[in-house]
Short mmCIF file of C-alpha atoms in Angstrom, two decimals:
data_model
loop_
_atom_site.label_atom_id
_atom_site.label_comp_id
_atom_site.label_asym_id
_atom_site.label_seq_id
_atom_site.Cartn_x
_atom_site.Cartn_y
_atom_site.Cartn_z
CA MET L 1 -60.61 -39.92 66.17
CA LEU L 2 -59.43 -36.68 67.78
CA ASP L 3 -61.84 -33.76 67.94
CA LEU L 4 -60.01 -31.17 65.84
CA HIS L 5 -61.12 -27.70 64.98
CA LYS L 6 -60.74 -26.67 61.35
CA ASP L 7 -58.36 -23.92 60.35
CA ILE L 8 -59.64 -20.90 58.44
CA PHE L 9 -58.26 -20.92 54.92
CA THR L 10 -56.40 -17.84 53.71
CA GLN L 11 -54.58 -17.04 50.47
CA ARG L 12 -51.28 -16.78 52.37
CA GLN L 13 -48.46 -18.59 50.56
CA THR L 14 -45.63 -17.82 52.96
CA MET L 15 -44.60 -19.71 56.08
CA GLU L 16 -44.77 -18.11 59.51
CA ARG L 17 -42.50 -20.72 61.07
CA THR L 18 -39.01 -21.81 60.04
CA ASP L 19 -39.56 -25.57 60.21
CA PHE L 20 -43.03 -26.83 59.24
CA GLU L 21 -46.72 -25.99 59.45
CA CYS L 22 -49.78 -28.24 59.33
CA TYR L 23 -53.39 -27.25 58.66
CA HIS L 24 -56.82 -28.87 58.39
CA TYR L 25 -59.20 -26.96 56.12
CA LEU L 26 -62.89 -27.47 55.37
CA ASP L 27 -64.66 -25.08 52.98
CA VAL L 28 -68.33 -25.40 52.08
CA VAL L 29 -67.96 -22.61 49.52
CA PRO L 30 -64.97 -23.42 47.27
CA PRO L 31 -62.23 -20.78 47.52
CA GLU L 32 -60.77 -19.21 44.38
CA VAL L 33 -57.07 -20.09 44.22
CA ASP L 34 -54.93 -18.81 41.36
CA PHE L 35 -51.70 -20.27 39.98
CA HIS L 36 -49.00 -19.92 42.58
CA GLU L 37 -45.66 -21.21 43.77
CA HIS L 38 -43.95 -21.09 47.13
CA ALA L 39 -40.52 -21.27 48.71
CA PHE L 40 -41.22 -24.49 50.64
CA TYR L 41 -42.38 -28.05 50.05
CA GLU L 42 -46.09 -28.83 50.28
CA ILE L 43 -47.98 -32.03 51.03
CA PHE L 44 -51.60 -31.68 49.88
CA PHE L 45 -53.71 -34.44 51.47
CA PHE L 46 -57.13 -34.44 49.78
CA LEU L 47 -60.08 -35.62 51.91
CA SER L 48 -63.28 -34.62 50.09
CA GLY L 49 -64.71 -32.48 47.31
CA GLU L 50 -64.64 -32.29 43.54
CA VAL L 51 -61.12 -31.18 42.65
CA SER L 52 -58.60 -31.42 39.85
CA TYR L 53 -55.12 -30.08 40.41
CA SER L 54 -52.81 -28.62 37.76
CA ILE L 55 -49.05 -28.88 38.36
CA GLU L 56 -46.61 -27.84 35.64
CA GLY L 57 -48.81 -28.90 32.71
CA ARG L 58 -50.24 -32.09 34.22
CA THR L 59 -53.76 -32.13 35.67
CA TYR L 60 -54.54 -34.69 38.36
CA GLN L 61 -58.15 -35.84 38.83
CA LEU L 62 -58.24 -36.35 42.58
CA ARG L 63 -60.01 -38.98 44.64
CA PRO L 64 -60.50 -38.73 48.43
CA GLY L 65 -57.30 -39.91 50.07
CA ASP L 66 -55.01 -38.78 47.25
CA ILE L 67 -51.84 -36.91 48.16
CA LEU L 68 -49.90 -34.46 45.98
CA LEU L 69 -46.30 -33.38 46.48
CA THR L 70 -45.07 -30.00 45.26
CA ASP L 71 -41.59 -28.58 45.67
CA ASN L 72 -40.31 -25.01 45.71
CA ARG L 73 -40.24 -24.68 41.91
CA ASP L 74 -43.64 -26.08 40.96
CA ILE L 75 -46.30 -23.78 39.51
CA HIS L 76 -49.68 -25.18 40.53
CA LYS L 77 -53.37 -24.49 41.00
CA PRO L 78 -56.44 -26.42 42.23
CA ASP L 79 -59.71 -26.32 40.30
CA ILE L 80 -62.36 -26.68 43.01
CA ARG L 81 -65.90 -27.33 41.82
CA LYS L 82 -69.07 -26.61 43.75
CA GLY L 83 -71.34 -29.29 45.15
CA ARG L 84 -69.38 -30.96 47.94
CA PRO L 85 -67.44 -29.70 50.99
CA TYR L 86 -63.76 -29.22 50.16
CA GLU L 87 -61.65 -30.76 52.93
CA ARG L 88 -57.90 -31.36 53.08
CA PHE L 89 -54.81 -31.51 55.27
CA VAL L 90 -51.98 -29.27 54.11
CA ILE L 91 -48.41 -29.60 55.38
CA TRP L 92 -45.71 -27.05 54.56
CA ILE L 93 -42.08 -27.96 55.16
CA HIS L 94 -39.15 -25.54 54.95
CA PRO L 95 -36.36 -26.86 52.65
CA ASP L 96 -33.77 -26.58 55.45
CA PHE L 97 -35.91 -28.61 57.84
CA LEU L 98 -36.60 -31.23 55.17
CA ALA L 99 -32.88 -31.46 54.37
CA GLN L 100 -32.13 -32.10 58.05
CA THR L 101 -34.31 -35.21 57.99
CA ALA L 102 -32.08 -36.76 55.30
CA GLY L 103 -29.31 -37.42 57.81
CA LYS L 104 -31.48 -39.24 60.35
CA GLY L 105 -31.40 -42.78 59.04
CA ALA L 106 -33.78 -43.25 56.11
CA ASP L 107 -33.79 -40.42 53.55
CA LEU L 108 -37.22 -38.91 54.18
CA THR L 109 -36.72 -36.51 51.26
CA ALA L 110 -36.69 -39.43 48.81
CA CYS L 111 -40.33 -39.11 47.70
CA PHE L 112 -39.91 -35.40 46.95
CA THR L 113 -36.66 -35.96 45.07
CA ASP L 114 -38.08 -38.80 42.99
CA ALA L 115 -41.33 -36.95 42.27
CA SER L 116 -39.36 -33.88 41.11
CA GLN L 117 -37.21 -35.97 38.80
CA LYS L 118 -40.18 -37.84 37.31
CA LYS L 119 -42.42 -34.73 37.28
CA TYR L 120 -45.19 -36.95 38.62
CA LYS L 121 -46.66 -35.81 41.91
CA LEU L 122 -49.57 -38.09 42.84
CA ILE L 123 -49.69 -40.64 45.67
CA ARG L 124 -52.69 -42.91 46.16
CA PRO L 125 -52.15 -44.82 49.43
CA GLU L 126 -53.72 -48.19 50.14
CA SER L 127 -56.54 -48.10 52.69
CA ASN L 128 -54.52 -49.25 55.69
CA VAL L 129 -51.73 -46.73 55.03
CA LEU L 130 -54.30 -44.02 54.32
CA SER L 131 -55.89 -44.53 57.75
CA ARG L 132 -52.48 -44.40 59.40
CA LEU L 133 -51.54 -41.16 57.59
CA LYS L 134 -54.84 -39.53 58.59
CA GLY L 135 -54.31 -40.55 62.20
CA ILE L 136 -50.80 -39.09 62.26
CA CYS L 137 -52.06 -35.80 60.80
CA GLU L 138 -54.70 -35.62 63.53
CA LYS L 139 -52.09 -36.20 66.25
CA MET L 140 -49.78 -33.62 64.68
CA LEU L 141 -52.55 -31.02 64.71
CA HIS L 142 -53.54 -31.90 68.26
CA SER L 143 -49.94 -31.39 69.43
CA ARG L 144 -49.72 -28.15 67.48
CA ASP L 145 -52.67 -26.74 69.42
CA GLU L 146 -51.51 -27.91 72.86
CA GLU L 147 -49.53 -25.77 75.28
CA GLU L 148 -48.15 -28.62 77.36
CA PHE L 149 -44.46 -29.35 77.82
CA GLY L 150 -42.86 -30.83 74.69
CA SER L 151 -45.86 -30.34 72.41
CA GLY L 152 -43.71 -28.80 69.66
CA THR L 153 -41.21 -31.65 69.86
CA LEU L 154 -44.01 -34.19 69.77
CA SER L 155 -45.50 -32.51 66.69
CA ALA L 156 -42.10 -32.74 64.93
CA ILE L 157 -41.87 -36.43 65.83
CA TYR L 158 -45.30 -37.02 64.30
CA LEU L 159 -44.15 -35.23 61.13
CA LEU L 160 -41.15 -37.57 60.84
CA GLU L 161 -43.47 -40.54 61.34
CA PHE L 162 -45.78 -39.14 58.67
CA LEU L 163 -42.86 -38.76 56.23
CA VAL L 164 -41.84 -42.40 56.77
CA TYR L 165 -45.29 -43.68 55.79
CA LEU L 166 -45.60 -41.08 53.04
CA ASN L 167 -42.44 -42.40 51.41
CA ARG L 168 -43.68 -45.97 51.72
CA ALA L 169 -46.97 -44.97 50.07
CA TYR L 170 -45.18 -43.05 47.31
CA PHE L 171 -42.95 -45.93 46.27
CA ALA L 172 -45.86 -48.40 46.51
CA THR L 173 -48.19 -46.33 44.31
CA PRO L 174 -48.89 -48.27 41.08
CA ASP L 175 -48.33 -46.76 37.64
CA ALA L 176 -51.97 -47.56 36.83
CA ILE L 177 -53.14 -44.36 38.51
CA ARG L 178 -51.62 -42.38 35.63
CA LYS L 179 -54.99 -42.84 33.90
CA ASP L 180 -56.25 -40.08 36.20
CA VAL L 181 -53.71 -37.61 34.82
CA THR L 182 -54.46 -35.38 31.84
CA GLU L 183 -51.28 -34.51 30.00
CA ASN L 184 -49.71 -33.92 26.60
CA GLU L 185 -46.27 -35.40 26.02
CA LYS L 186 -45.16 -32.60 23.72
CA ILE L 187 -46.19 -29.95 26.25
CA ASN L 188 -44.42 -31.94 28.97
CA GLU L 189 -41.26 -31.69 26.87
CA VAL L 190 -41.71 -27.93 26.43
CA VAL L 191 -42.22 -27.45 30.18
CA ALA L 192 -39.11 -29.52 30.92
CA TYR L 193 -37.13 -27.45 28.41
CA ILE L 194 -38.26 -24.21 30.06
CA ASN L 195 -37.28 -25.58 33.47
CA ASP L 196 -33.80 -26.36 32.15
CA TYR L 197 -33.23 -23.21 30.07
CA PHE L 198 -35.39 -20.60 31.82
CA SER L 199 -32.60 -18.01 31.71
CA ASP L 200 -32.26 -18.19 27.91
CA ASN L 201 -34.09 -15.94 25.47
CA LEU L 202 -37.18 -18.11 25.27
CA THR L 203 -39.77 -16.99 22.73
CA LEU L 204 -42.71 -18.62 21.00
CA ASP L 205 -40.70 -18.61 17.75
CA ARG L 206 -37.71 -20.31 19.31
CA LEU L 207 -39.67 -23.00 21.14
CA ALA L 208 -41.77 -23.75 18.05
CA ASP L 209 -38.52 -24.27 16.11
CA VAL L 210 -36.93 -26.41 18.81
CA PHE L 211 -39.94 -28.75 18.97
CA PHE L 212 -40.82 -28.66 15.25
CA ILE L 213 -44.40 -27.52 15.80
CA SER L 214 -46.37 -24.49 14.63
CA LYS L 215 -46.52 -21.40 16.81
CA SER L 216 -50.32 -21.41 16.88
CA TYR L 217 -50.46 -25.08 17.92
CA LEU L 218 -47.85 -24.55 20.64
CA ALA L 219 -49.56 -21.43 22.01
CA HIS L 220 -52.99 -23.10 22.09
CA GLN L 221 -51.86 -26.44 23.53
CA PHE L 222 -49.60 -24.86 26.11
CA LYS L 223 -52.43 -22.72 27.49
CA LEU L 224 -54.79 -25.69 27.36
CA TYR L 225 -52.58 -27.97 29.44
CA THR L 226 -50.79 -25.55 31.77
CA GLY L 227 -53.55 -22.97 32.21
CA LEU L 228 -51.06 -20.19 31.49
CA THR L 229 -49.76 -18.56 28.34
CA LEU L 230 -46.20 -19.41 27.39
CA TYR L 231 -45.03 -15.93 28.43
CA GLN L 232 -46.83 -16.09 31.80
CA PHE L 233 -45.32 -19.47 32.58
CA ILE L 234 -41.77 -18.41 31.68
CA ILE L 235 -41.98 -15.26 33.80
CA LYS L 236 -43.43 -17.16 36.78
CA LYS L 237 -40.70 -19.77 36.47
CA ARG L 238 -37.92 -17.17 36.34
CA LEU L 239 -39.34 -15.33 39.33
CA THR L 240 -39.71 -18.58 41.28
CA VAL L 241 -36.10 -19.56 40.69
CA ALA L 242 -34.94 -16.03 41.51
CA ARG L 243 -36.83 -16.14 44.82
CA ASN L 244 -35.24 -19.48 45.69
CA MET L 245 -31.81 -18.05 44.91
CA LEU L 246 -32.47 -15.08 47.18
CA CYS L 247 -33.53 -17.44 49.96
CA GLU L 248 -30.10 -19.07 49.61
CA GLY L 249 -28.37 -15.71 50.03
CA VAL L 250 -27.71 -14.79 46.40
CA PRO L 251 -27.61 -10.98 45.80
CA VAL L 252 -30.61 -9.45 44.06
CA MET L 253 -28.71 -8.30 40.97
CA THR L 254 -27.10 -11.72 40.53
CA ALA L 255 -30.47 -13.49 40.77
CA CYS L 256 -31.95 -10.99 38.30
CA MET L 257 -29.26 -11.58 35.67
CA GLN L 258 -28.98 -15.36 36.14
CA CYS L 259 -32.74 -15.81 35.76
CA GLY L 260 -32.96 -14.11 32.37
CA PHE L 261 -34.09 -10.62 33.41
CA ASN L 262 -32.01 -8.09 31.51
CA ASP L 263 -33.75 -5.06 33.01
CA TYR L 264 -33.32 -4.66 36.78
CA SER L 265 -36.23 -2.27 37.29
CA ASN L 266 -38.63 -4.54 35.38
CA PHE L 267 -37.42 -7.48 37.49
CA ILE L 268 -38.17 -5.59 40.72
CA LYS L 269 -41.66 -4.64 39.52
CA ALA L 270 -42.48 -8.16 38.33
CA PHE L 271 -41.14 -9.67 41.57
CA LYS L 272 -43.27 -7.42 43.77
CA ARG L 273 -46.37 -8.17 41.65
CA GLU L 274 -45.78 -11.91 42.00
CA PHE L 275 -44.82 -12.15 45.67
CA GLY L 276 -46.06 -8.89 47.16
CA ARG L 277 -42.65 -8.19 48.65
CA ASN L 278 -39.35 -6.61 47.68
CA PRO L 279 -36.66 -9.12 46.61
CA LYS L 280 -34.34 -7.99 49.42
CA GLU L 281 -36.88 -9.23 51.97
CA PHE L 282 -36.24 -12.81 50.83
CA ILE L 283 -32.47 -12.75 51.19
CA ARG L 284 -31.32 -15.10 53.93
CA LYS L 285 -29.45 -13.40 56.71
CA LYS L 286 -26.06 -15.03 57.14
#
């Protein structure tokens, strides 16, 4: 096993590179991480600790070796309990870089695409694949920290290798692990509806009518399973989609209107609160 230093965890949720980043974190004191979303794809490779992870209304009870996939629309948050060191590998991949891998033989985006469609994000690799994935992460980090010729290229090659075995593990993961997921089918339906119709005038009254449930039941159950109020979730979802549109070059006003914000100034204020930056800073330069 390679002798790797551990990275210092920060609350940063933006990439510094334009392709991918890989980190190895170990925290003795659990960090406080709030609900967040980011403009890239994340592979969360859990190594140790006492952690459950909430993603879009589903809560995953993690075991060492579990892997979670999140895309650039998922609202998520770890619940890290005290008592054991919290260790994990984290890989961030820019959507453009991930898309480029799709044309190189096997579609390495397949696990992300399938997980997004099924809204089920957990991978539990078998022991032999788990050891291989850990080893590749270690080599990727070692190459990242080297300054020798071709280290960056070598690190990218290791990432592609990792994605091959990640896809194999994803499609081999048995349905039986769903017992470690806490979810509510009705709330899953509400979350899916919000994802599809986020730009509509979504209110507690309307959603209660659509799903034939009482407003009080919906409000309580939604907060229980997602960790956010209905209003908080809708606003975060609209802002997330707006940010992704900006990253694709869509003008600020267009993103504002198409994501259900009828007041431009309120959109700007909410956007800066959520992401700490002005919307124009996210627009891709053509």
